[in-house]
Amino acid sequence: MSGLTTHVLDIGHGVPARGVTVALYRLQKGEWKAIATAATNADGRIDSPFLTVEPLPGEYQLVFHIGEYYAKREVETFLSTVPVRFVLSSPQEHYHVPLLVSPWGYQTYRGS
């Protein structure tokens, strides 16, 4: 199954990050073109894959609006947005990009 999914966990509070706005972009001719925007559900996931069809190979970017997430919870944060850039080289594969976040930092990796 090809596609792109994400999962946001608030490791500072030990909970899934509900309500994080996540935007997907693709680099085309040197410019970032918006593809989709969604918000995470109660489990910290987007309800359906960002890319439900086989994506084009290339460079993509997920932008997580973490500052808004913490502002709604009245939590001070160092972060405003977290951009994660990556290359989809095998369009037939599934790509999962989790984000582990706290008010002061983050970590990401290619999941399964």
PDB file of C-alpha atoms in Angstrom:
ATOM      1  CA  MET A   1       0.000   0.000   0.000  1.00  0.00           C
ATOM      2  CA  SER A   2       1.489   3.328  -0.991  1.00  0.00           C
ATOM      3  CA  GLY A   3       0.700   6.573   0.756  1.00  0.00           C
ATOM      4  CA  LEU A   4       1.842   9.020   3.398  1.00  0.00           C
ATOM      5  CA  THR A   5       0.708   9.116   7.017  1.00  0.00           C
ATOM      6  CA  THR A   6       1.805  10.870  10.194  1.00  0.00           C
ATOM      7  CA  HIS A   7       1.335  10.609  13.950  1.00  0.00           C
ATOM      8  CA  VAL A   8       2.033  13.369  16.494  1.00  0.00           C
ATOM      9  CA  LEU A   9       2.774  12.507  20.117  1.00  0.00           C
ATOM     10  CA  ASP A  10       3.162  15.157  22.833  1.00  0.00           C
ATOM     11  CA  ILE A  11       5.921  13.487  24.821  1.00  0.00           C
ATOM     12  CA  GLY A  12       6.123  16.451  27.190  1.00  0.00           C
ATOM     13  CA  HIS A  13       2.672  15.552  28.504  1.00  0.00           C
ATOM     14  CA  GLY A  14       2.551  11.856  27.574  1.00  0.00           C
ATOM     15  CA  VAL A  15      -0.476  12.127  25.276  1.00  0.00           C
ATOM     16  CA  PRO A  16      -1.347  12.043  21.570  1.00  0.00           C
ATOM     17  CA  ALA A  17      -1.305  15.587  20.162  1.00  0.00           C
ATOM     18  CA  ARG A  18      -4.927  16.241  19.204  1.00  0.00           C
ATOM     19  CA  GLY A  19      -5.789  19.177  16.943  1.00  0.00           C
ATOM     20  CA  VAL A  20      -2.368  19.835  15.394  1.00  0.00           C
ATOM     21  CA  THR A  21      -2.707  21.394  11.952  1.00  0.00           C
ATOM     22  CA  VAL A  22      -0.415  19.616   9.479  1.00  0.00           C
ATOM     23  CA  ALA A  23       0.211  20.872   5.937  1.00  0.00           C
ATOM     24  CA  LEU A  24       1.804  18.859   3.126  1.00  0.00           C
ATOM     25  CA  TYR A  25       3.850  20.490   0.357  1.00  0.00           C
ATOM     26  CA  ARG A  26       5.767  19.194  -2.663  1.00  0.00           C
ATOM     27  CA  LEU A  27       8.793  20.934  -4.157  1.00  0.00           C
ATOM     28  CA  GLN A  28       8.035  21.772  -7.801  1.00  0.00           C
ATOM     29  CA  LYS A  29      10.372  23.863  -9.925  1.00  0.00           C
ATOM     30  CA  GLY A  30      12.035  25.320  -6.835  1.00  0.00           C
ATOM     31  CA  GLU A  31       8.802  26.314  -5.070  1.00  0.00           C
ATOM     32  CA  TRP A  32       6.791  24.614  -2.347  1.00  0.00           C
ATOM     33  CA  LYS A  33       3.292  23.807  -3.644  1.00  0.00           C
ATOM     34  CA  ALA A  34       0.532  23.059  -1.124  1.00  0.00           C
ATOM     35  CA  ILE A  35      -1.055  19.629  -1.529  1.00  0.00           C
ATOM     36  CA  ALA A  36      -3.212  19.109   1.561  1.00  0.00           C
ATOM     37  CA  THR A  37      -3.927  20.347   5.079  1.00  0.00           C
ATOM     38  CA  ALA A  38      -5.523  18.393   7.913  1.00  0.00           C
ATOM     39  CA  ALA A  39      -5.686  18.274  11.712  1.00  0.00           C
ATOM     40  CA  THR A  40      -4.772  15.382  13.972  1.00  0.00           C
ATOM     41  CA  ASN A  41      -7.537  13.409  15.692  1.00  0.00           C
ATOM     42  CA  ALA A  42      -7.787  12.275  19.337  1.00  0.00           C
ATOM     43  CA  ASP A  43      -5.128   9.635  18.648  1.00  0.00           C
ATOM     44  CA  GLY A  44      -2.723  12.230  17.187  1.00  0.00           C
ATOM     45  CA  ARG A  45      -3.188  10.888  13.656  1.00  0.00           C
ATOM     46  CA  ILE A  46      -4.639  12.285  10.443  1.00  0.00           C
ATOM     47  CA  ASP A  47      -7.870  10.384   9.751  1.00  0.00           C
ATOM     48  CA  SER A  48      -6.855   9.359   6.234  1.00  0.00           C
ATOM     49  CA  PRO A  49      -3.509   9.250   4.422  1.00  0.00           C
ATOM     50  CA  PHE A  50      -2.306  12.549   2.952  1.00  0.00           C
ATOM     51  CA  LEU A  51      -1.507  10.777  -0.287  1.00  0.00           C
ATOM     52  CA  THR A  52      -4.025   8.096  -1.173  1.00  0.00           C
ATOM     53  CA  VAL A  53      -2.699   7.624  -4.694  1.00  0.00           C
ATOM     54  CA  GLU A  54       0.827   6.692  -5.652  1.00  0.00           C
ATOM     55  CA  PRO A  55       2.853   9.891  -5.125  1.00  0.00           C
ATOM     56  CA  LEU A  56       5.298  11.325  -7.589  1.00  0.00           C
ATOM     57  CA  PRO A  57       8.932  10.827  -6.609  1.00  0.00           C
ATOM     58  CA  GLY A  58      10.457  13.989  -5.200  1.00  0.00           C
ATOM     59  CA  GLU A  59      10.974  16.219  -2.193  1.00  0.00           C
ATOM     60  CA  TYR A  60       8.086  16.815   0.195  1.00  0.00           C
ATOM     61  CA  GLN A  61       7.566  18.773   3.374  1.00  0.00           C
ATOM     62  CA  LEU A  62       5.167  18.334   6.283  1.00  0.00           C
ATOM     63  CA  VAL A  63       4.680  21.473   8.370  1.00  0.00           C
ATOM     64  CA  PHE A  64       3.346  20.854  11.875  1.00  0.00           C
ATOM     65  CA  HIS A  65       1.770  23.929  13.523  1.00  0.00           C
ATOM     66  CA  ILE A  66       2.962  23.139  17.029  1.00  0.00           C
ATOM     67  CA  GLY A  67       2.844  26.708  18.358  1.00  0.00           C
ATOM     68  CA  GLU A  68      -0.928  26.836  17.800  1.00  0.00           C
ATOM     69  CA  TYR A  69      -1.334  23.450  19.511  1.00  0.00           C
ATOM     70  CA  TYR A  70       0.451  24.607  22.675  1.00  0.00           C
ATOM     71  CA  ALA A  71      -1.160  28.076  22.628  1.00  0.00           C
ATOM     72  CA  LYS A  72      -4.624  26.443  22.771  1.00  0.00           C
ATOM     73  CA  ARG A  73      -3.450  24.598  25.879  1.00  0.00           C
ATOM     74  CA  GLU A  74      -1.876  27.721  27.404  1.00  0.00           C
ATOM     75  CA  VAL A  75       1.537  26.053  27.421  1.00  0.00           C
ATOM     76  CA  GLU A  76       4.636  28.134  26.760  1.00  0.00           C
ATOM     77  CA  THR A  77       6.663  26.783  23.836  1.00  0.00           C
ATOM     78  CA  PHE A  78       9.871  27.528  21.988  1.00  0.00           C
ATOM     79  CA  LEU A  79       8.451  26.180  18.717  1.00  0.00           C
ATOM     80  CA  SER A  80       6.066  27.799  16.233  1.00  0.00           C
ATOM     81  CA  THR A  81       6.121  25.330  13.341  1.00  0.00           C
ATOM     82  CA  VAL A  82       8.088  22.161  12.750  1.00  0.00           C
ATOM     83  CA  PRO A  83       8.958  21.617   9.081  1.00  0.00           C
ATOM     84  CA  VAL A  84      10.025  18.090   8.156  1.00  0.00           C
ATOM     85  CA  ARG A  85      11.507  17.716   4.668  1.00  0.00           C
ATOM     86  CA  PHE A  86      11.980  14.301   3.110  1.00  0.00           C
ATOM     87  CA  VAL A  87      12.362  12.543  -0.229  1.00  0.00           C
ATOM     88  CA  LEU A  88       9.883  10.000  -1.572  1.00  0.00           C
ATOM     89  CA  SER A  89      12.064   7.892  -3.810  1.00  0.00           C
ATOM     90  CA  SER A  90       9.908   4.763  -4.097  1.00  0.00           C
ATOM     91  CA  PRO A  91       6.318   5.881  -4.756  1.00  0.00           C
ATOM     92  CA  GLN A  92       4.941   2.347  -4.417  1.00  0.00           C
ATOM     93  CA  GLU A  93       6.057   2.206  -0.751  1.00  0.00           C
ATOM     94  CA  HIS A  94       4.144   3.501   2.261  1.00  0.00           C
ATOM     95  CA  TYR A  95       5.782   6.392   4.116  1.00  0.00           C
ATOM     96  CA  HIS A  96       4.993   7.153   7.770  1.00  0.00           C
ATOM     97  CA  VAL A  97       6.473  10.276   9.389  1.00  0.00           C
ATOM     98  CA  PRO A  98       5.896  10.372  13.166  1.00  0.00           C
ATOM     99  CA  LEU A  99       6.639  13.499  15.190  1.00  0.00           C
ATOM    100  CA  LEU A 100       7.507  13.350  18.880  1.00  0.00           C
ATOM    101  CA  VAL A 101       7.170  16.838  20.319  1.00  0.00           C
ATOM    102  CA  SER A 102       7.513  18.744  23.571  1.00  0.00           C
ATOM    103  CA  PRO A 103       7.273  22.496  24.168  1.00  0.00           C
ATOM    104  CA  TRP A 104      11.054  22.745  23.755  1.00  0.00           C
ATOM    105  CA  GLY A 105      12.054  20.269  21.064  1.00  0.00           C
ATOM    106  CA  TYR A 106      11.105  17.474  18.704  1.00  0.00           C
ATOM    107  CA  GLN A 107      12.252  14.270  17.026  1.00  0.00           C
ATOM    108  CA  THR A 108      11.144  12.578  13.837  1.00  0.00           C
ATOM    109  CA  TYR A 109      12.050   9.500  11.839  1.00  0.00           C
ATOM    110  CA  ARG A 110      10.738   7.319   9.039  1.00  0.00           C
ATOM    111  CA  GLY A 111       8.289   4.926  10.608  1.00  0.00           C
ATOM    112  CA  SER A 112       6.509   1.945   9.157  1.00  0.00           C
TER     113      SER A 112
END
